[in-house]
mmCIF file of C-alpha atoms and ligand atoms in Angstrom:
data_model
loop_
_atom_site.group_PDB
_atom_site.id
_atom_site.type_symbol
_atom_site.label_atom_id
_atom_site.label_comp_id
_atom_site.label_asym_id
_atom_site.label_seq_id
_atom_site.Cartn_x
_atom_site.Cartn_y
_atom_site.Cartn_z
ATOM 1 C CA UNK A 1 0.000 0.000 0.000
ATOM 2 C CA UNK A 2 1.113 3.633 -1.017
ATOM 3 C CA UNK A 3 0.518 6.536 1.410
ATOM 4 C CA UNK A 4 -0.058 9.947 -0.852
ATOM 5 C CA UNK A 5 -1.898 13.248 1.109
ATOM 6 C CA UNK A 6 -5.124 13.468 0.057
ATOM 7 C CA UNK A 7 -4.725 16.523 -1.363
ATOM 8 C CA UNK A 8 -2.124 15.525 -4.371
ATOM 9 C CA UNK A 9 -4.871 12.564 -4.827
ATOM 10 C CA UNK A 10 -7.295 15.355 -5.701
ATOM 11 C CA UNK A 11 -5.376 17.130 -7.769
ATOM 12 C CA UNK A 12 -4.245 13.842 -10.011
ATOM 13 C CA UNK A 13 -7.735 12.894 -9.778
ATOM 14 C CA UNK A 14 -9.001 16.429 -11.479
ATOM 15 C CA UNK A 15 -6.271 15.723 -14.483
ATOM 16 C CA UNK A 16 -7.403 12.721 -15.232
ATOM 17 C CA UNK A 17 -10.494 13.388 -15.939
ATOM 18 C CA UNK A 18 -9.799 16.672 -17.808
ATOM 19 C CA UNK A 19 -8.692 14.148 -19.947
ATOM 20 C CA UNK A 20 -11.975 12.629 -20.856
ATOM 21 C CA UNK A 21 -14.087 9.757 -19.940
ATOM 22 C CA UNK A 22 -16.905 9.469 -17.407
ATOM 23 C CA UNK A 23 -16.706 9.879 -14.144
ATOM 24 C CA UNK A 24 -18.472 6.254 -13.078
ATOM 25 C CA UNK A 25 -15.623 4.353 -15.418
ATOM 26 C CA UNK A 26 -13.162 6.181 -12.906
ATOM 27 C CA UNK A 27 -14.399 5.042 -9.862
ATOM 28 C CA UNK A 28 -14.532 1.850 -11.490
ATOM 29 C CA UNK A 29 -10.535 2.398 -12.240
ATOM 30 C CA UNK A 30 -10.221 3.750 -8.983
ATOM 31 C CA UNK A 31 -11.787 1.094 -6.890
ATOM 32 C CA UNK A 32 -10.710 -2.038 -8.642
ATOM 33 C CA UNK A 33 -6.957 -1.735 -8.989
ATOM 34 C CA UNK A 34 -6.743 1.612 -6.808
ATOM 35 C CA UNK A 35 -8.558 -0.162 -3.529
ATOM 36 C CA UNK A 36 -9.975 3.999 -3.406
ATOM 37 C CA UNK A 37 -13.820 2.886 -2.981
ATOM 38 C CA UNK A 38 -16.475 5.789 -3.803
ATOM 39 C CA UNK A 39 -17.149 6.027 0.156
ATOM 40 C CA UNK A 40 -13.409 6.491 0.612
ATOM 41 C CA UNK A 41 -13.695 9.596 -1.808
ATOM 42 C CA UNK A 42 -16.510 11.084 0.581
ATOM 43 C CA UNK A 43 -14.433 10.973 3.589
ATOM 44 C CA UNK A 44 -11.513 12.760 1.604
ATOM 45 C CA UNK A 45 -14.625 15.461 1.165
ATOM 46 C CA UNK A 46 -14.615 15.468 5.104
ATOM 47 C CA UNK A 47 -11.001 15.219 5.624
ATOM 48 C CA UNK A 48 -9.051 16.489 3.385
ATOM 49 C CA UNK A 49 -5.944 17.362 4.986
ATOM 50 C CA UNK A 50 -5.427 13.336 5.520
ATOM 51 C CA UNK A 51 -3.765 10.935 4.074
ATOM 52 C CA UNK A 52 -4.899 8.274 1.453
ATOM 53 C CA UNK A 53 -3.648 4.110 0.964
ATOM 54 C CA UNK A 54 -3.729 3.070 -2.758
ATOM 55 C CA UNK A 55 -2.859 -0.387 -4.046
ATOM 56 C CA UNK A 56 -1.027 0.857 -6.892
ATOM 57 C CA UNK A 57 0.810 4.039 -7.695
ATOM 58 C CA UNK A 58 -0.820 7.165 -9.657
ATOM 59 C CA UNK A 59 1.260 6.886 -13.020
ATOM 60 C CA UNK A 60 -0.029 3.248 -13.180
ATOM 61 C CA UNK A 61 -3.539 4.289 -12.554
ATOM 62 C CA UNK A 62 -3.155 7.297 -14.776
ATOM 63 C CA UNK A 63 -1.482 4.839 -18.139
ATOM 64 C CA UNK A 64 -4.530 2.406 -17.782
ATOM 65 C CA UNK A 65 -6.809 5.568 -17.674
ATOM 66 C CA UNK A 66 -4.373 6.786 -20.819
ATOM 67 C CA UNK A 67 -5.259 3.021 -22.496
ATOM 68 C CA UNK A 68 -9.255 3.388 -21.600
ATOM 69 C CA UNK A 69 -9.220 6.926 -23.402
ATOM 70 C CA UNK A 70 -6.861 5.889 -26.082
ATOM 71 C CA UNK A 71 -8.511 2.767 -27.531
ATOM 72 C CA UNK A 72 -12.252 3.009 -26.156
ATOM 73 C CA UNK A 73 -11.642 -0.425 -24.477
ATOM 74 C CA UNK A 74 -14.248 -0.547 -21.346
ATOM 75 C CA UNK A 75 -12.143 0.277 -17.698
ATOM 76 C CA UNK A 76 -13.768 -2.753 -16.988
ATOM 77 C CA UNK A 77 -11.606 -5.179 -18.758
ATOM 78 C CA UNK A 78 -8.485 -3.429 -18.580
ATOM 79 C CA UNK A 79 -9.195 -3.551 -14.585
ATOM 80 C CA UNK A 80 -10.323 -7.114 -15.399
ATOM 81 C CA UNK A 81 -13.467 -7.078 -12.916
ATOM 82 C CA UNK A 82 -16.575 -4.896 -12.538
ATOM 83 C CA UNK A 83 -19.295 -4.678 -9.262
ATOM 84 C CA UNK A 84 -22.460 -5.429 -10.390
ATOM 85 C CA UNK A 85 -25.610 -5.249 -7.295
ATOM 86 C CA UNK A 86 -23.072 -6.562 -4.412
ATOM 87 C CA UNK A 87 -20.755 -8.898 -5.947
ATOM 88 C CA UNK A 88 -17.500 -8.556 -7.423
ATOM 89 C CA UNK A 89 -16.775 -10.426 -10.539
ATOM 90 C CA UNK A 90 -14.033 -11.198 -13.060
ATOM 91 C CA UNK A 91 -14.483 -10.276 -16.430
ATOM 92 C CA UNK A 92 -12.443 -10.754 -19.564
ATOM 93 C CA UNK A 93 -13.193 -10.146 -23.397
ATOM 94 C CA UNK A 94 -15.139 -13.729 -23.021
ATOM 95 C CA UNK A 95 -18.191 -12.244 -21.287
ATOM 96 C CA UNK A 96 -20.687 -9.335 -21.781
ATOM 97 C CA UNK A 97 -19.993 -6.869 -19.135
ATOM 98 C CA UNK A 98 -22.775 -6.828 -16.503
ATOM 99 C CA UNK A 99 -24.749 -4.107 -17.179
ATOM 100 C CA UNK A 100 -25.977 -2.004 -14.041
ATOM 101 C CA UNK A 101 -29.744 -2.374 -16.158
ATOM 102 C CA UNK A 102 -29.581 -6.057 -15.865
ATOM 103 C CA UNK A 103 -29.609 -5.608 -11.321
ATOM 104 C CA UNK A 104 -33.414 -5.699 -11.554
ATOM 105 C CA UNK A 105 -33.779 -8.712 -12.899
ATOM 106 C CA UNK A 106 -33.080 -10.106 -9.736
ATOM 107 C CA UNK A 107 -35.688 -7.787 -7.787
ATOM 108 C CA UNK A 108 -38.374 -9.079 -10.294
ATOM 109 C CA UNK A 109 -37.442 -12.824 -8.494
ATOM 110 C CA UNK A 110 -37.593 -10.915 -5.235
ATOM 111 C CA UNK A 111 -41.270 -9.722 -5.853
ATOM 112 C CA UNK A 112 -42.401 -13.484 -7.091
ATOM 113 C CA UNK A 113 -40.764 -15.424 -4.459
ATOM 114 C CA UNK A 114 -40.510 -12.968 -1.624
ATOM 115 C CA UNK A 115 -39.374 -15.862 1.242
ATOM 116 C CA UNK A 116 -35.495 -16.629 0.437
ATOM 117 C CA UNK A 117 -35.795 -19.523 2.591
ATOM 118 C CA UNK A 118 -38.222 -21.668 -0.368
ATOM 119 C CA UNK A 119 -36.259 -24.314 -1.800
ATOM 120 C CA UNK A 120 -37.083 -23.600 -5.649
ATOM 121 C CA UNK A 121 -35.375 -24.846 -8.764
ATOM 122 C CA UNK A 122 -34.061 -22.067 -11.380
ATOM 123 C CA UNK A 123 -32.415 -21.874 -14.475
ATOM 124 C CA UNK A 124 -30.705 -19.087 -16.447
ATOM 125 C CA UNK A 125 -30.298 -19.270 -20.011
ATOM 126 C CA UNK A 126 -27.012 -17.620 -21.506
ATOM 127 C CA UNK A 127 -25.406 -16.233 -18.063
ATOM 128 C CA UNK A 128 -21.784 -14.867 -19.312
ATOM 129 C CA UNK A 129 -20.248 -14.070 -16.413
ATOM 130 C CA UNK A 130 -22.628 -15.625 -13.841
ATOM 131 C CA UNK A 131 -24.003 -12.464 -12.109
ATOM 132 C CA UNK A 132 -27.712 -13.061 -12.491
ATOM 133 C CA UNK A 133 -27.142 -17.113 -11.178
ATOM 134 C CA UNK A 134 -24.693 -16.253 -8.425
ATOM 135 C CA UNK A 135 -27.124 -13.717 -7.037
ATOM 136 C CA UNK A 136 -29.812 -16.139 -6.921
ATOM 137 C CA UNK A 137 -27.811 -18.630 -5.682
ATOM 138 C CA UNK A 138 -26.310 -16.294 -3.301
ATOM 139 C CA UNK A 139 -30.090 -14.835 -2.271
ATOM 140 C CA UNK A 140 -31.262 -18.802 -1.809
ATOM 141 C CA UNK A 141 -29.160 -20.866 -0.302
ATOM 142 C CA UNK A 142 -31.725 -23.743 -0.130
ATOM 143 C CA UNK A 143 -32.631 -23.330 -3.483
ATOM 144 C CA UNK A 144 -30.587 -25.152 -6.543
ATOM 145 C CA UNK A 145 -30.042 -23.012 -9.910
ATOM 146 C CA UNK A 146 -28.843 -24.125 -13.151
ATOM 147 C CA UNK A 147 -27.451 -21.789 -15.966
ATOM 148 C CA UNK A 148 -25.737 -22.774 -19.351
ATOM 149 C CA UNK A 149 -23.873 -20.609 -22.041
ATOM 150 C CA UNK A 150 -22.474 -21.578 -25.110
ATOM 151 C CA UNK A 151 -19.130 -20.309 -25.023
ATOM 152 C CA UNK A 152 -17.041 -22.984 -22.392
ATOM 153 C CA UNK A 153 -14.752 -19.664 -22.359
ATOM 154 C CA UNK A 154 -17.515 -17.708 -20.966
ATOM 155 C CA UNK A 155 -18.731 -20.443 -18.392
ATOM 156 C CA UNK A 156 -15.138 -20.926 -16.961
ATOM 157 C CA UNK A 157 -15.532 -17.335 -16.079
ATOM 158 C CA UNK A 158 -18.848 -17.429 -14.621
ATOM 159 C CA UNK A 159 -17.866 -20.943 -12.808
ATOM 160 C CA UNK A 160 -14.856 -18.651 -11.011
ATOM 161 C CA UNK A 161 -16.773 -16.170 -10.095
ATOM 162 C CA UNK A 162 -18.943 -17.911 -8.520
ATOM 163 C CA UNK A 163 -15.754 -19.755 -6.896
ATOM 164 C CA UNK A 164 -14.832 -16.891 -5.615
ATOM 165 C CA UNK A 165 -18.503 -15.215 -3.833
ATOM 166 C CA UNK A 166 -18.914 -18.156 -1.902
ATOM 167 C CA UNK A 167 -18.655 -21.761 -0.671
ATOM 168 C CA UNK A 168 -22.064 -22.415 -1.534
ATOM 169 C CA UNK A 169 -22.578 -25.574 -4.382
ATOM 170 C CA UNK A 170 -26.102 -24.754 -5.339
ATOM 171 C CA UNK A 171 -25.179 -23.571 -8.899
ATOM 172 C CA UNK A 172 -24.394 -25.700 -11.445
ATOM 173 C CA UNK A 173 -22.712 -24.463 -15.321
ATOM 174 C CA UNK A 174 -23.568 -26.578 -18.419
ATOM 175 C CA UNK A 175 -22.226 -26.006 -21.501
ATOM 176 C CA UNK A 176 -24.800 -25.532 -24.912
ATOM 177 C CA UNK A 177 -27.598 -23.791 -26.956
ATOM 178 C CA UNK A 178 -29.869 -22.226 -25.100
ATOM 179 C CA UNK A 179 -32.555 -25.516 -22.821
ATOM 180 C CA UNK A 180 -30.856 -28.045 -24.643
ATOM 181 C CA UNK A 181 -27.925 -29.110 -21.782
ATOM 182 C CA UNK A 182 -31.439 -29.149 -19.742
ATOM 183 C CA UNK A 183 -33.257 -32.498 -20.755
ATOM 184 C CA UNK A 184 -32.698 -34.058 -18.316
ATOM 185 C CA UNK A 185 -34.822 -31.023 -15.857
ATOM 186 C CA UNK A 186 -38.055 -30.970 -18.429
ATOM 187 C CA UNK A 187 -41.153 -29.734 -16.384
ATOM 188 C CA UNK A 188 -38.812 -29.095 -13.078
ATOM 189 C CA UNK A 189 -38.162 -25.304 -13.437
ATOM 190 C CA UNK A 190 -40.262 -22.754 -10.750
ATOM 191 C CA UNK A 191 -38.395 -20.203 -12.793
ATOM 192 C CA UNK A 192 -36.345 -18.959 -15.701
ATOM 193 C CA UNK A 193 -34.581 -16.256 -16.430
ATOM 194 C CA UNK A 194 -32.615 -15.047 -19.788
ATOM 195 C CA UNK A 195 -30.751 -11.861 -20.539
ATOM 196 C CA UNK A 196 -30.553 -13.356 -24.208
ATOM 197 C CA UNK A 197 -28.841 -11.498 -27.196
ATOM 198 C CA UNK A 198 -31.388 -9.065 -28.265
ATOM 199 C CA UNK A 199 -29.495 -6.527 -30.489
ATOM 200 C CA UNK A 200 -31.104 -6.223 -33.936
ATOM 201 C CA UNK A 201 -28.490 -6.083 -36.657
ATOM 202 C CA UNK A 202 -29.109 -3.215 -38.084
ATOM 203 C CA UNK A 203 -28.566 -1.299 -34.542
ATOM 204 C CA UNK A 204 -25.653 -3.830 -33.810
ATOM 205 C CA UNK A 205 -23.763 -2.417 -37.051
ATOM 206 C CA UNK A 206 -23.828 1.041 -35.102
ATOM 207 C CA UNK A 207 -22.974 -0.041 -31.969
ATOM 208 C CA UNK A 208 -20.566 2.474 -30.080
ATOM 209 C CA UNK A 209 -16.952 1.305 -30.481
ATOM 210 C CA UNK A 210 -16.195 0.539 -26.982
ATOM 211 C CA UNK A 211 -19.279 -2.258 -27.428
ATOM 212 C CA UNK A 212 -19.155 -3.194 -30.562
ATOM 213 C CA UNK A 213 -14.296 -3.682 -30.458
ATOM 214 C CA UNK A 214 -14.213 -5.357 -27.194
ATOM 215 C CA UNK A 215 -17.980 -7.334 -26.040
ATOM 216 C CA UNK A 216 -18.435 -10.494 -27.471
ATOM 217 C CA UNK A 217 -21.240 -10.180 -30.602
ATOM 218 C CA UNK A 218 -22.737 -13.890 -29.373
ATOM 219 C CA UNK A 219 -23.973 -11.797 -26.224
ATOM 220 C CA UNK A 220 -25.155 -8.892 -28.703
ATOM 221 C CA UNK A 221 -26.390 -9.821 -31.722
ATOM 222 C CA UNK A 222 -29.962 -11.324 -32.083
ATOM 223 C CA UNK A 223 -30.234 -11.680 -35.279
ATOM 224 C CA UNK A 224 -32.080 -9.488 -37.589
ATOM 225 C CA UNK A 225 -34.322 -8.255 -35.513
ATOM 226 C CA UNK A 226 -33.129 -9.151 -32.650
ATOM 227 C CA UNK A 227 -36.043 -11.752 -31.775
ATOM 228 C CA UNK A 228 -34.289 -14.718 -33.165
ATOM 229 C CA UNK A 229 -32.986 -15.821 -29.829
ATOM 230 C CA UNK A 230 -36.261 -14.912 -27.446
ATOM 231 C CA UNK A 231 -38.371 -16.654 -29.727
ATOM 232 C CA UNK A 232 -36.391 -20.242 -29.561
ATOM 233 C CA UNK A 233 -36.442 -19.489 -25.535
ATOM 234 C CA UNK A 234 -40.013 -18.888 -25.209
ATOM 235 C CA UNK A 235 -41.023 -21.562 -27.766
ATOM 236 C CA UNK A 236 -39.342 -24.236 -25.840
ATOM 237 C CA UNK A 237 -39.443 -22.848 -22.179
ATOM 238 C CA UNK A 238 -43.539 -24.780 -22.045
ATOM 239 C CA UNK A 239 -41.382 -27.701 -21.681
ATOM 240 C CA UNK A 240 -38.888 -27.125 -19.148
ATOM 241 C CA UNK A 241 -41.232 -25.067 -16.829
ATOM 242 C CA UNK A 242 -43.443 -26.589 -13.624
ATOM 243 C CA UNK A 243 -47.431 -25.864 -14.331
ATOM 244 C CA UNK A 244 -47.143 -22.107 -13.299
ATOM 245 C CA UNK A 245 -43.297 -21.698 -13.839
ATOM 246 C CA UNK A 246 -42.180 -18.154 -14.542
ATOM 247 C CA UNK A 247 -40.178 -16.982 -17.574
ATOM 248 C CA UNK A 248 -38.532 -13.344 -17.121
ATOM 249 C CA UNK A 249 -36.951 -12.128 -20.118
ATOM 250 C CA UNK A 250 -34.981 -9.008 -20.211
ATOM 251 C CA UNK A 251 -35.225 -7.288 -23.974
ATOM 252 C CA UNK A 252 -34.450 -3.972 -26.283
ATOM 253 C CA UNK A 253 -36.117 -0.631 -24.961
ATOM 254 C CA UNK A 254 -38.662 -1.309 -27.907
ATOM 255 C CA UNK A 255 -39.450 -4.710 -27.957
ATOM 256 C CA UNK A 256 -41.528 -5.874 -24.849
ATOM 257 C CA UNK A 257 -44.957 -5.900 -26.989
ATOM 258 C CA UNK A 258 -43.525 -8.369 -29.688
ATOM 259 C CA UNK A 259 -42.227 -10.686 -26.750
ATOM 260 C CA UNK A 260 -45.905 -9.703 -24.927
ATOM 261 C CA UNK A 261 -47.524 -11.051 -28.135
ATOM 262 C CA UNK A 262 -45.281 -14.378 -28.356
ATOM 263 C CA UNK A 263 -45.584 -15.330 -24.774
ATOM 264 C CA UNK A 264 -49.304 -14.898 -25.068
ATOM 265 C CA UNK A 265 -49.187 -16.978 -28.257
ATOM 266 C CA UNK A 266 -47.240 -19.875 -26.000
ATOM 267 C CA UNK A 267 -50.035 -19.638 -23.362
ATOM 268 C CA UNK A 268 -47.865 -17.914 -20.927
ATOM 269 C CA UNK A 269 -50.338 -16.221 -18.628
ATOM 270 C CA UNK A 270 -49.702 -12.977 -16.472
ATOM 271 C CA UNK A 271 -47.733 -11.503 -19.201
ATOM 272 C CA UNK A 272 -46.203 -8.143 -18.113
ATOM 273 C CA UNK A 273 -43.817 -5.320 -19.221
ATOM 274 C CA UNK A 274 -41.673 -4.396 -16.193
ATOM 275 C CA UNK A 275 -39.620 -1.249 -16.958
ATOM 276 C CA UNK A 276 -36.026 -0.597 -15.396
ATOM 277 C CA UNK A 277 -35.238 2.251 -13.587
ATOM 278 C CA UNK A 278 -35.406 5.023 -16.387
ATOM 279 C CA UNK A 279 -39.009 4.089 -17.485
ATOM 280 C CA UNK A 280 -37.929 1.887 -20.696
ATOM 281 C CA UNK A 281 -39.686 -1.418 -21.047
ATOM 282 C CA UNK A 282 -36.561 -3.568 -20.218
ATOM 283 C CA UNK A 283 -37.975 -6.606 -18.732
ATOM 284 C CA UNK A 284 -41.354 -8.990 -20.272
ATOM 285 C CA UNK A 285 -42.309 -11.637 -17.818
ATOM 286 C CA UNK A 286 -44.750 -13.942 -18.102
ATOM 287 C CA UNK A 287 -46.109 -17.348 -16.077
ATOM 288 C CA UNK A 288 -46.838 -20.593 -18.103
ATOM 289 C CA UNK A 289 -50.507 -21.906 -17.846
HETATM 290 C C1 SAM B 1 -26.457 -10.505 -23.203
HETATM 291 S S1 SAM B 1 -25.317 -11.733 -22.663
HETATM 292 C C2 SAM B 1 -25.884 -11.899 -20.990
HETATM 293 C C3 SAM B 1 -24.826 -12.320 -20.027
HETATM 294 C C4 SAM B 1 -25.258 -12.271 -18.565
HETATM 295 N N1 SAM B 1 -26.372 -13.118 -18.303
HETATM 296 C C5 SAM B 1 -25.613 -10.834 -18.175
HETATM 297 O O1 SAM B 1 -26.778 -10.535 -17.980
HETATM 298 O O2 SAM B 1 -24.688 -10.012 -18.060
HETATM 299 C C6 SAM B 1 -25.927 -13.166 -23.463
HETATM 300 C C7 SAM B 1 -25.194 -14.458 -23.158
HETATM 301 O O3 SAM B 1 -25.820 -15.506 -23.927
HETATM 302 C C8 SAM B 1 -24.822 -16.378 -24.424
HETATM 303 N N2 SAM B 1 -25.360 -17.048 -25.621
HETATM 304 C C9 SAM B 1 -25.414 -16.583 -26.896
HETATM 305 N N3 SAM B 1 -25.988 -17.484 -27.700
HETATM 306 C C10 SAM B 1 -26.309 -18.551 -26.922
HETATM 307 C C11 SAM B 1 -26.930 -19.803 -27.198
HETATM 308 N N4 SAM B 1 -27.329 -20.136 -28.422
HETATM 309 N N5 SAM B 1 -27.114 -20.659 -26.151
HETATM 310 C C12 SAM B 1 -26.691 -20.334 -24.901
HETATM 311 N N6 SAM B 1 -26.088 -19.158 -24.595
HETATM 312 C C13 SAM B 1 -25.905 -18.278 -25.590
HETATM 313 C C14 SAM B 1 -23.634 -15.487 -24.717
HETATM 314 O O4 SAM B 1 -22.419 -16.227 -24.755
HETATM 315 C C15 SAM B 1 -23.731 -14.479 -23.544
HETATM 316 O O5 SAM B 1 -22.945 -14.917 -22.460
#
């Protein structure tokens, strides 16, 4: 650990981000390889004829900053992890980086199952790095989840992760397209969940660089019009669900009617548009039979 006075902190702090780039891919910078967490940074508000403790020294914070600005690449995988609702995960150019949107996804499975001590059986569908399975898993101990990806790359990094939040072993990774690694749990599921790819191609092709370079396209691109992968999930999810088994989907700002329309069509009952926290439809859930 490095001891620097607050005060020349501050001032490196202000030059950096003259520089350019947003403040909240700072504090990512700052709190992941720094060990400077955003509650840290209010006490130097307090106290700012202190001292400070960083993990590595400024001109090493200040040439990865350099690299984010430089070549667009997300902080996040130059830091190599990101926070996403309380957990702290790795992430590499294998795995979509957790998107603060995505956190309440995991509220909507609050609001259906609202007792954390009901031993339930889920299953996510395309999980990347984990975050949506190992907060379930995390959130019900006595409950078992299942998630699959089809990039082993992606699922070594998820399977980590989840190493490294717990000691729990009620989360298993399988490897394939979309239910098929779940045969074997047909009819078994309470719920599913699936932040699928839903980017239409069009809107893919004009992605900002620092998405489109450096995230994988399998966790962006769904297909023309960015249905083709919610439509194989919903069309097979009657199968793998329990009579009244939830599906919760999250989707493109504009596309919750559409999925509305094909859950309805699949006899999915309860069908609902849940928006995220800046009013856009993100979420279409829906309860089968
Ligand atoms: C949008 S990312 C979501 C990742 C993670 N669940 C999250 O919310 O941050 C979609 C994920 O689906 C995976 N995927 C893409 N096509 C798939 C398929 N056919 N079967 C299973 N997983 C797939 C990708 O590898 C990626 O990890």
């Amino acid at each position: 650990m490095l001891s620097i006075s607050v005060k020349e902190f501050l001032f490196w702090k202000k030059k950096q981000l003259s520089k350019g780039g947003d403040y909240q891919s700072f504090a990512v910078l700052l709190e992941c390889l720094g060990g400077i967490t955003t509650s840290d940074q209010n006490l130097m508000r307090i106290n700012p004829q202190g001292n400070i403790y960083l993990k590595k020294n400024l001109d090493y914070l200040g040439s990865i900053w350099d690299n984010h600005l430089l070549e667009s690449r997300p902080i996040q995988y130059l830091c190599g992890v990101t926070f996403w609702r309380d957990l702290k995960l790795k992430v590499t150019n294998k795995v979509l980086i957790p998107r603060p949107e995505t956190e309440l996804i995991v509220d909507i499975v609050f609001n259906i199952f609202e007792k954390r001590s009901q031993k339930l059986f889920f299953a996510e569908l395309g999980t990347g790095s984990g975050a949506i399975s190992i907060a379930l898993a995390l959130a019900y101990p006595l409950s078992d989840v299942i998630a699959t990806d089809i990039d082993p790359g992606a699922l070594e990094i998820a399977t980590n992760n989840f190493k490294n939040s717990s000691n729990q072993t009620n989360l298993k990774f399988y490897c394939g397209n979309w239910w098929t690694p779940f045969e074997s749990f047909k009819g078994k599921i309470d719920l599913a969940i699936s932040n699928p790819p839903y980017i239409p191609r069009d809107i893919y092709e004009r992605l900002p660089k620092e998405v489109k370079e450096f995230e994988p396209k399998i966790a962006l691109l769904g297909g023309e019009d960015g249905l083709k992968h919610i439509k194989e999930i919903i069309q097979k999810a009657p199968l793998f669900l329990k009579e009244k088994g939830w599906l919760i989907l999250e989707n493109h700002f504009d596309q919750g009617e559409k999925i509305k329309k094909l859950l309805i069509k699949s006899k999915f009952k309860s069908v609902e548009i849940v928006n995220d926290l800046s009013g856009i439809g993100r979420f279409t859930i829906g309860r089968y039979k």
